[in-house]
CSV table of C-alpha atoms and ligand atoms in Angstrom, one decimal:
chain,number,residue,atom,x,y,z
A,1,UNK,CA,-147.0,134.7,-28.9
A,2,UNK,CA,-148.4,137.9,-30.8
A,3,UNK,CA,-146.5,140.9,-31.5
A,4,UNK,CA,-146.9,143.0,-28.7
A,5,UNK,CA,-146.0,140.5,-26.4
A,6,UNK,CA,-143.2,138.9,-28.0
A,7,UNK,CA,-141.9,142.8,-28.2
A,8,UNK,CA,-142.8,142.8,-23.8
A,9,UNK,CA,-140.6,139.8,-23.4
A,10,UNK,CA,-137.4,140.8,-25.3
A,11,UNK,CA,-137.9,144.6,-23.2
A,12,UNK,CA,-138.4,142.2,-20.5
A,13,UNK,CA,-135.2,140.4,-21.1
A,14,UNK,CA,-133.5,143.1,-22.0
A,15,UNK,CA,-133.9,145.0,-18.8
A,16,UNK,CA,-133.1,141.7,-16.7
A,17,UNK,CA,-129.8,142.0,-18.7
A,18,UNK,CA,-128.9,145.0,-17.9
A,19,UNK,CA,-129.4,144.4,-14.4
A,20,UNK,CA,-126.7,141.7,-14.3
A,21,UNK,CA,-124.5,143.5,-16.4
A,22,UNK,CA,-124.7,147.0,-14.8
A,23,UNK,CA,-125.1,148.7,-17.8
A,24,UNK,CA,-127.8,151.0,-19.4
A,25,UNK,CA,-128.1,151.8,-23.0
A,26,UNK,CA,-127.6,155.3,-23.6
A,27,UNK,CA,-131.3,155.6,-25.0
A,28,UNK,CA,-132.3,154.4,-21.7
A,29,UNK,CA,-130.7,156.4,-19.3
A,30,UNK,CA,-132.1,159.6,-17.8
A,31,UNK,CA,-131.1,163.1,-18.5
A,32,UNK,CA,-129.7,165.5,-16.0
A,33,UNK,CA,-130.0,168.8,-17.1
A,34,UNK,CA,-127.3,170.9,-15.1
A,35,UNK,CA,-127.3,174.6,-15.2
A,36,UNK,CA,-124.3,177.0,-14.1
A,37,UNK,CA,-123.9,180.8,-15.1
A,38,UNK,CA,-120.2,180.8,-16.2
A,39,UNK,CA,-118.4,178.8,-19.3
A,40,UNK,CA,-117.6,175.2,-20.0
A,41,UNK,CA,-113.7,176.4,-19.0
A,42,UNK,CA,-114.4,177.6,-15.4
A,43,UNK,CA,-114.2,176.5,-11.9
A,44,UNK,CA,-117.9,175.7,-12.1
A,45,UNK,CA,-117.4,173.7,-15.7
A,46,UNK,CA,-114.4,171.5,-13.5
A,47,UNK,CA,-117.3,170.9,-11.0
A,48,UNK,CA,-120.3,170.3,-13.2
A,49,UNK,CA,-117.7,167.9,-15.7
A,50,UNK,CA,-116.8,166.1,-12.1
A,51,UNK,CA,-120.3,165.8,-11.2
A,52,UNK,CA,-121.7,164.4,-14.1
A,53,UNK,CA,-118.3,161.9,-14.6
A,54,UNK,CA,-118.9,160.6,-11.0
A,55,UNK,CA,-122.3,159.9,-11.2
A,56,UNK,CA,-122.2,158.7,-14.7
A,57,UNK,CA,-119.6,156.4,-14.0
A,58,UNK,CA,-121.1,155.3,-10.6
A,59,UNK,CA,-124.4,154.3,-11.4
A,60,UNK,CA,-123.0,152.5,-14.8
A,61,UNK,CA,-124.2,155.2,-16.9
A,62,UNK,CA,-127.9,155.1,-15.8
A,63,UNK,CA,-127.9,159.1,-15.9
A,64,UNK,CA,-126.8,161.4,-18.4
A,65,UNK,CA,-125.9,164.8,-17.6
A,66,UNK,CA,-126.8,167.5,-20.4
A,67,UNK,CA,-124.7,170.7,-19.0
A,68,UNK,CA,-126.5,174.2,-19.9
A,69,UNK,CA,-123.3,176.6,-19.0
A,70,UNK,CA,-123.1,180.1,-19.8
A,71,UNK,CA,-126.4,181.7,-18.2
A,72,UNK,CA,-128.2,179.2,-21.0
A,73,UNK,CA,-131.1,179.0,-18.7
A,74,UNK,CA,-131.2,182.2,-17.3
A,75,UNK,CA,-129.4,184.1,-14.0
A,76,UNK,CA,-128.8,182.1,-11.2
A,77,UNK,CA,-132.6,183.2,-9.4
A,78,UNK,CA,-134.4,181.4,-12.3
A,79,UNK,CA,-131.9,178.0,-12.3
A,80,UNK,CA,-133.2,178.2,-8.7
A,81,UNK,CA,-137.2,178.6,-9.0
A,82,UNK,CA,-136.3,175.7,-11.8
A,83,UNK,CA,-135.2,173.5,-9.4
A,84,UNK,CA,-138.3,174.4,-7.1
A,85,UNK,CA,-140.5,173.9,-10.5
A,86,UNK,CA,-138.8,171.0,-12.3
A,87,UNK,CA,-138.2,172.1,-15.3
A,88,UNK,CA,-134.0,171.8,-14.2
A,89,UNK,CA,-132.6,169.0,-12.4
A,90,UNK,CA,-129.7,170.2,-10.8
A,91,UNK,CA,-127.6,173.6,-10.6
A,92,UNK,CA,-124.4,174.8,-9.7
A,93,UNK,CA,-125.1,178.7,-8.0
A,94,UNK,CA,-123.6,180.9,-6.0
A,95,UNK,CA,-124.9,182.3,-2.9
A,96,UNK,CA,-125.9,185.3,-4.7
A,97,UNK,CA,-129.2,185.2,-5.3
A,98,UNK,CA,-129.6,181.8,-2.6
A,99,UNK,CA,-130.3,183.8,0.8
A,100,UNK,CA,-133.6,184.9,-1.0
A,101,UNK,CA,-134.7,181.1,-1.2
A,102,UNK,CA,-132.5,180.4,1.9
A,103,UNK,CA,-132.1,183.1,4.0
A,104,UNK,CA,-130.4,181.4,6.7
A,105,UNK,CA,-127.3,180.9,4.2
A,106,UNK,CA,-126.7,185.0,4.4
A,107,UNK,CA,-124.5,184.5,7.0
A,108,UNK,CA,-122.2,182.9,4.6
A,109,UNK,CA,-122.2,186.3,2.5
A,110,UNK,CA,-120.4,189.0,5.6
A,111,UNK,CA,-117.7,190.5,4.8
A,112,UNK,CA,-114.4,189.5,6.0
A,113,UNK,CA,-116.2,186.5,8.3
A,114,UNK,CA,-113.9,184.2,7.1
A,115,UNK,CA,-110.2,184.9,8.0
A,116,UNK,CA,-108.8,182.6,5.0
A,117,UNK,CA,-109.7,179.9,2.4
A,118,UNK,CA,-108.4,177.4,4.7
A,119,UNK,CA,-111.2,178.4,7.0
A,120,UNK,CA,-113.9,178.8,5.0
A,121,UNK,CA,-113.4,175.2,4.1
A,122,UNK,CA,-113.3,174.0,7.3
A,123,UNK,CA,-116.6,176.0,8.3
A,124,UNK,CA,-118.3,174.5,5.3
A,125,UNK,CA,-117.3,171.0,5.5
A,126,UNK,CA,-117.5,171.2,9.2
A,127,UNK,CA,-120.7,170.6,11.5
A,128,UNK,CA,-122.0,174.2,10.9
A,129,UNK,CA,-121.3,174.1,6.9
A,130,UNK,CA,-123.1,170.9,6.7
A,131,UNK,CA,-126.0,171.9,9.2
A,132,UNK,CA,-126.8,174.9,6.3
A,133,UNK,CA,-126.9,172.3,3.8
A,134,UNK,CA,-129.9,170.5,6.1
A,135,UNK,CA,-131.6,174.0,6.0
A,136,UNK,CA,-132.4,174.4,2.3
A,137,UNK,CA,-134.5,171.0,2.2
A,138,UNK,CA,-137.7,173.1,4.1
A,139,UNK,CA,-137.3,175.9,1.1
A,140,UNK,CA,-137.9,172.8,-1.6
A,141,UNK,CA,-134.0,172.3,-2.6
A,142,UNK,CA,-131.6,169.5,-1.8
A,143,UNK,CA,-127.6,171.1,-1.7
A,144,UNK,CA,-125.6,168.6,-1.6
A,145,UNK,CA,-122.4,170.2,-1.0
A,146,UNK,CA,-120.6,173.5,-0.9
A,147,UNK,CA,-117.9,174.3,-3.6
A,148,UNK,CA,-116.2,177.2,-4.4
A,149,UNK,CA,-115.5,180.8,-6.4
A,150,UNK,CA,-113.0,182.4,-4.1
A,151,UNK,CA,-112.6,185.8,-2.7
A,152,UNK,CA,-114.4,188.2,-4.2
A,153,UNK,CA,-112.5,191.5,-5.2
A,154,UNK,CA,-113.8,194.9,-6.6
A,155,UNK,CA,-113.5,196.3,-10.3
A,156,UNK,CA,-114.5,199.2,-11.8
A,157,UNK,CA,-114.0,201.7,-14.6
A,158,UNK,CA,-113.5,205.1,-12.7
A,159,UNK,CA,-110.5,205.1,-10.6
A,160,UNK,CA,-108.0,203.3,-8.3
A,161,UNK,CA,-110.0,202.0,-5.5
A,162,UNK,CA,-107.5,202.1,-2.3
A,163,UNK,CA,-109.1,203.2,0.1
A,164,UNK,CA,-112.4,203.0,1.9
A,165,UNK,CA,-113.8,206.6,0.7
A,166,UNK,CA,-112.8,205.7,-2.7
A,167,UNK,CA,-115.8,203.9,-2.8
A,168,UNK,CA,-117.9,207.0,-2.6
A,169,UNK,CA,-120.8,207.7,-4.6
A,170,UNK,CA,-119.3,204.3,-7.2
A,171,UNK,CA,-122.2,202.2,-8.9
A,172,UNK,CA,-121.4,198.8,-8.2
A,173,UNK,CA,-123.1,196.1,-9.4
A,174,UNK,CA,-123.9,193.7,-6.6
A,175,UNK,CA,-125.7,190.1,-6.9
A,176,UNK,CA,-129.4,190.4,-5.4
A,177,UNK,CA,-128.2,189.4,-2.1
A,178,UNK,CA,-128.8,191.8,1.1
A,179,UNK,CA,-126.3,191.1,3.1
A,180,UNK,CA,-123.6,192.0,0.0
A,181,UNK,CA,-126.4,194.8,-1.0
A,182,UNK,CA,-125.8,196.2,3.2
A,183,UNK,CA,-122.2,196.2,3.1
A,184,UNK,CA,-121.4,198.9,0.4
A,185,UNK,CA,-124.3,201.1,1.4
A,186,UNK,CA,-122.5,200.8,4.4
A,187,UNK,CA,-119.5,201.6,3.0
A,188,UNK,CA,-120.4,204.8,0.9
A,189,UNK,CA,-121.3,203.0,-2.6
A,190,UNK,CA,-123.9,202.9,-5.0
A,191,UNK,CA,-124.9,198.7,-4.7
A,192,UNK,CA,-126.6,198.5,-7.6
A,193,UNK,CA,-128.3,194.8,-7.3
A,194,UNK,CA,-128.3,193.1,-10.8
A,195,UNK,CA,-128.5,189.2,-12.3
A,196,UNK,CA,-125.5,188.0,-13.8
A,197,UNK,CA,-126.3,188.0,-17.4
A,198,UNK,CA,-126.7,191.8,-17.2
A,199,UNK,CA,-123.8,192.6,-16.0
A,200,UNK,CA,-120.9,192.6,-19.0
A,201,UNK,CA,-123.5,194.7,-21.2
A,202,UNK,CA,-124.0,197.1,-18.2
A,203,UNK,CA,-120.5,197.6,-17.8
A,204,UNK,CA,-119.9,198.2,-21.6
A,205,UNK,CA,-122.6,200.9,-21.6
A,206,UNK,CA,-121.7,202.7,-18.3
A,207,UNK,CA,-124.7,202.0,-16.3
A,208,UNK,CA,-122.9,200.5,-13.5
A,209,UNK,CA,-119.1,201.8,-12.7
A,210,UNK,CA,-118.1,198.2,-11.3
A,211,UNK,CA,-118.5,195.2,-9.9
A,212,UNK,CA,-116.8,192.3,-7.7
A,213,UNK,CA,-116.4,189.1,-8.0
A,214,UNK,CA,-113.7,186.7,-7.7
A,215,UNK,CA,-110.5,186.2,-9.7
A,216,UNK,CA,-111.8,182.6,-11.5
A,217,UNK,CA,-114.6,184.9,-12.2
A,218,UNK,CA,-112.7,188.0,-13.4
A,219,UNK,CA,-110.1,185.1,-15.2
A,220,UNK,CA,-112.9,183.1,-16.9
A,221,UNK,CA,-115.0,186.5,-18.4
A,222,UNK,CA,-112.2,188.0,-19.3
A,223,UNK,CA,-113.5,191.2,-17.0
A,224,UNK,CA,-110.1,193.0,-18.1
A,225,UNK,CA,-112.2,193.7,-21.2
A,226,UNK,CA,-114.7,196.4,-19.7
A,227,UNK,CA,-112.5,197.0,-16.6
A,228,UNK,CA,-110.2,199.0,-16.0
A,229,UNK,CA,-108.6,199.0,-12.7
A,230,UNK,CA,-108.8,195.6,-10.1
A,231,UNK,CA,-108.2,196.3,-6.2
A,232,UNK,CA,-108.2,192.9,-4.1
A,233,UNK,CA,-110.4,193.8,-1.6
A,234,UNK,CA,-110.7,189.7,-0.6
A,235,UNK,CA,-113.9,191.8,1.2
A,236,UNK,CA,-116.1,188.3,1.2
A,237,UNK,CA,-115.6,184.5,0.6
A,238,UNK,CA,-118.0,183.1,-2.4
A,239,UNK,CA,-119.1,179.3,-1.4
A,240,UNK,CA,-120.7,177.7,-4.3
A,241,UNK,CA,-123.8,175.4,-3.7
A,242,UNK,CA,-124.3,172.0,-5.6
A,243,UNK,CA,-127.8,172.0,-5.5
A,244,UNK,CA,-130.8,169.1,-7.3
A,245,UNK,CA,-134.3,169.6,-7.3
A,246,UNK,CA,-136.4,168.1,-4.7
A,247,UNK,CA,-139.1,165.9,-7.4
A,248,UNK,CA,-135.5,164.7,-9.2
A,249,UNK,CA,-134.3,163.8,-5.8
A,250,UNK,CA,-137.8,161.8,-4.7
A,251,UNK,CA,-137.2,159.7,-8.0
A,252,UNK,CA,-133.8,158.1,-6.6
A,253,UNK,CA,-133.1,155.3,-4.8
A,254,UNK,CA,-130.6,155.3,-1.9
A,255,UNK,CA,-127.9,153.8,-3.8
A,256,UNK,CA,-128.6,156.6,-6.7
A,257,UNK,CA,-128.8,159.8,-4.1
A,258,UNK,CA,-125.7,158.3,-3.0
A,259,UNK,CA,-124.0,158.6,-6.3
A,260,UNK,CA,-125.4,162.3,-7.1
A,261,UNK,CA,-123.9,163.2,-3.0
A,262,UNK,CA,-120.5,161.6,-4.0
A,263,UNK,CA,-120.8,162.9,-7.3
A,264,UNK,CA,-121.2,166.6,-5.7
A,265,UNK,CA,-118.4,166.6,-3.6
A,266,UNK,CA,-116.1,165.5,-6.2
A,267,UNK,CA,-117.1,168.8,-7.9
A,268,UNK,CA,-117.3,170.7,-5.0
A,269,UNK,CA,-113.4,169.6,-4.8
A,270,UNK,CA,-112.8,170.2,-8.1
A,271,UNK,CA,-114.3,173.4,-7.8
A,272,UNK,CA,-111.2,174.1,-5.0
A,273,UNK,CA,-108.8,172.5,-7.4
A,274,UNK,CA,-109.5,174.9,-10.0
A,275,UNK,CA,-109.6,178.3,-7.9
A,276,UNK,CA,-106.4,177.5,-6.5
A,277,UNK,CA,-104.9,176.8,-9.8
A,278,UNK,CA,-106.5,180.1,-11.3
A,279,UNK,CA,-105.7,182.7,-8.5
A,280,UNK,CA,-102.0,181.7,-8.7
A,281,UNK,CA,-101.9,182.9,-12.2
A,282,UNK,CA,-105.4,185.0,-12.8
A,283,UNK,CA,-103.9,188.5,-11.6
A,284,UNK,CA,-100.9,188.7,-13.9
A,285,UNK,CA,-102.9,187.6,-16.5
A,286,UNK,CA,-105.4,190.2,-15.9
A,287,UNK,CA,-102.1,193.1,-15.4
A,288,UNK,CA,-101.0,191.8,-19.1
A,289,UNK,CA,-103.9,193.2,-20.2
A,290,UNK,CA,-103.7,196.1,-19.4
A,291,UNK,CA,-105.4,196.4,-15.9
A,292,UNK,CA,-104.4,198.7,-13.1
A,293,UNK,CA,-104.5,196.6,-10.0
A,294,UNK,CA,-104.2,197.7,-6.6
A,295,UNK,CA,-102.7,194.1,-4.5
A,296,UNK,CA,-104.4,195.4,-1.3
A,297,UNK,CA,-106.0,197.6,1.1
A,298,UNK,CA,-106.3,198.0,4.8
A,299,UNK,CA,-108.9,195.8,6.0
A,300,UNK,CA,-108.9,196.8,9.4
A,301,UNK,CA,-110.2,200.4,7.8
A,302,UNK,CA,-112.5,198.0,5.5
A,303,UNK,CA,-113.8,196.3,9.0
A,304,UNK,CA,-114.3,199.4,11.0
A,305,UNK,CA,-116.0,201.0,8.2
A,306,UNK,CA,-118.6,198.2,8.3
A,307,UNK,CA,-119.4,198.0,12.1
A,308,UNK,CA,-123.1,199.6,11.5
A,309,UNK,CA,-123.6,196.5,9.0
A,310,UNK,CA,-122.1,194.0,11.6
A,311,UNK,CA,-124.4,194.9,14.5
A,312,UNK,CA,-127.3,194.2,12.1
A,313,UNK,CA,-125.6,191.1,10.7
A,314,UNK,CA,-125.8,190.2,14.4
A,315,UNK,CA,-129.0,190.8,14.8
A,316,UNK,CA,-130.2,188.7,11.9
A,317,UNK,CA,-128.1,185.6,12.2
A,318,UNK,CA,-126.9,185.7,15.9
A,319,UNK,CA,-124.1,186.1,17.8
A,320,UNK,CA,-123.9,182.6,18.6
A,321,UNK,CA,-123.6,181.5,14.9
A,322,UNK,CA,-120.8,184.2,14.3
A,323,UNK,CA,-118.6,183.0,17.4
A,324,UNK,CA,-119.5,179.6,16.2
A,325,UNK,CA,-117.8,180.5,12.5
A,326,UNK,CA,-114.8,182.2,14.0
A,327,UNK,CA,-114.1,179.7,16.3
A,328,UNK,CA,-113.3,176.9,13.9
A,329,UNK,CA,-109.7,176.4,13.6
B,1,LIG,O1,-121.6,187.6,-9.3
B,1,LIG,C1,-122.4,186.7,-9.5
B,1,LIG,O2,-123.6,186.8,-9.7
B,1,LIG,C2,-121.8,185.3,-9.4
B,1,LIG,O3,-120.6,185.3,-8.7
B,1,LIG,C3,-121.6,184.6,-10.7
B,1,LIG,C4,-120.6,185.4,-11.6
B,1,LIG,C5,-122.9,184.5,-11.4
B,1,LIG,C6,-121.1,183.2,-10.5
B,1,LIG,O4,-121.9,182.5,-9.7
């Protein structure tokens, strides 16, 4: 036998191996590169570590995930047009940016829709949650499942914000989303739509007053350091979508798409996990340094204020879908 094939016959046999032992060489398996906007020791690090543990471990180490936290590859549009391009294999986003790939998912994004966490789970895990996930394959991306950020709240630099009119004429940063952008026109504020990356900077040098975001947000950026004063708002639930890229996904067998759907759940769950842990203790961390909080407002006021918003977020999404939402128990 000459070189080349005696080299062909031990690959040969090497691969036949691996087949009955269920394992893969680390040189061998394939790399998942897994982008996410926030650090390593956030609620989306819990989800992308659980994601890349479960499928790891489930398909005896045939994938290996290569996490890019931190913005690495950009704001949260570009980890999105990667997965429509390739060049990422799987992402962990908020809906931001996502009703401008998907724009049936804005729905998810109006204020006060949800009337707790409890229920936003169950809408997202439930038939109607599930049926959004099916509508992202036609716009070239396969979600897998919905995780989570929390409620977002509003910060900002200038003053107390406690009521609705306090919102006047404020420059608030807001994610490039238009249902979000809609509400605090609506509202009286300045929405000032801006990627994620450019927002601490902004903040330091006064272009933008504020912005809003959840407390594992506001924990894990430590916000408290170029904002001043917190109001929890709660003014709109932040789902978190687990999304791979649809030539990545072609590439898999059943058993292997099974792995990366289990695999997304378990961080869509850890995702949960970590939000509850954080909002227990995020706001009195945020308090000890130094920021002015206001614990609530009158929502009812926040609601009314946004009935010109709501009869176009009717318009756009249907009734039907938002007596659907609030009818889950
Ligand atoms: O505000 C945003 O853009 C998002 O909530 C963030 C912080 C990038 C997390 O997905």
């Amino acid at each position: 036998m000459n070189l080349s094939r005696r080299v062909l016959a031990a690959a040969c046999a090497a691969s036949v191996l691996s087949v009955f032992t269920g394992t893969v060489s680390a040189q061998q398996a394939r790399e998942v590169k897994l982008g996410y906007a926030l650090a390593v020791n956030s609620h989306y690090g819990a989800a992308a570590q659980a994601w890349a543990d479960s499928v790891e471990k489930g398909t005896n180490g045939a994938f290996k995930f290569k996490q890019f936290p931190s913005s690495a590859l950009g704001g949260e549009r570009e980890l999105i047009e990667g997965l429509q391009l390739g060049t990422v294999e799987a992402v962990i986003v908020s809906t931001g940016a996502l009703s401008n790939f998907v724009p049936e998912v804005g729905v998810v994004d109006i204020p006060f829709l949800f009337r707790d966490t409890q229920h936003a789970r169950a809408v997202l895990d439930g038939p109607f949650g599930q049926d959004l996930l099916t509508k992202f394959h036609k716009r070239g991306l396969i979600a897998l499942a919905w995780g989570e950020q929390g409620f977002r709240h509003l910060t900002n630099n200038k003053h107390a914000v406690q009521k609705v009119e306090d919102l006047k004429g404020l420059k608030i940063r807001v994610t490039e989303n238009p249902v979000h952008i809609t509400a605090f026109k609506t509202l009286g504020a300045s929405p000032t739509p801006m990627s994620w990356p450019e927002v601490i900077g902004a903040l330091q040098q006064g272009t933008i007053d504020g912005q809003e975001n959840p407390i594992s947000v506001l924990a894990s950026t430590k916000l408290w350091q170029v904002q001043k004063h917190l109001t929890l708002t709660a003014h709109v639930y932040a789902p978190v979508a687990l999304i791979v890229s649809p030539n990545f996904w072609a590439s898999l067998n059943d058993a292997q798409k099974a792995a990366f759907t289990q695999g997304a759940k378990l961080g869509a769950l850890a995702s949960r996990a970590f939000v509850d842990a954080v909002e227990k203790k995020g706001v009195e961390e945020a308090k000890s340094h130094g920021m002015q909080v206001v614990t609530s407002v009158d929502q009812a006021a926040f609601r009314a204020a946004l009935e010109p918003a709501y009869k176009q977020y009717a318009t756009k999404f249907g009734q039907k879908s938002l007596d659907a939402i609030a009818a889950v128990k």
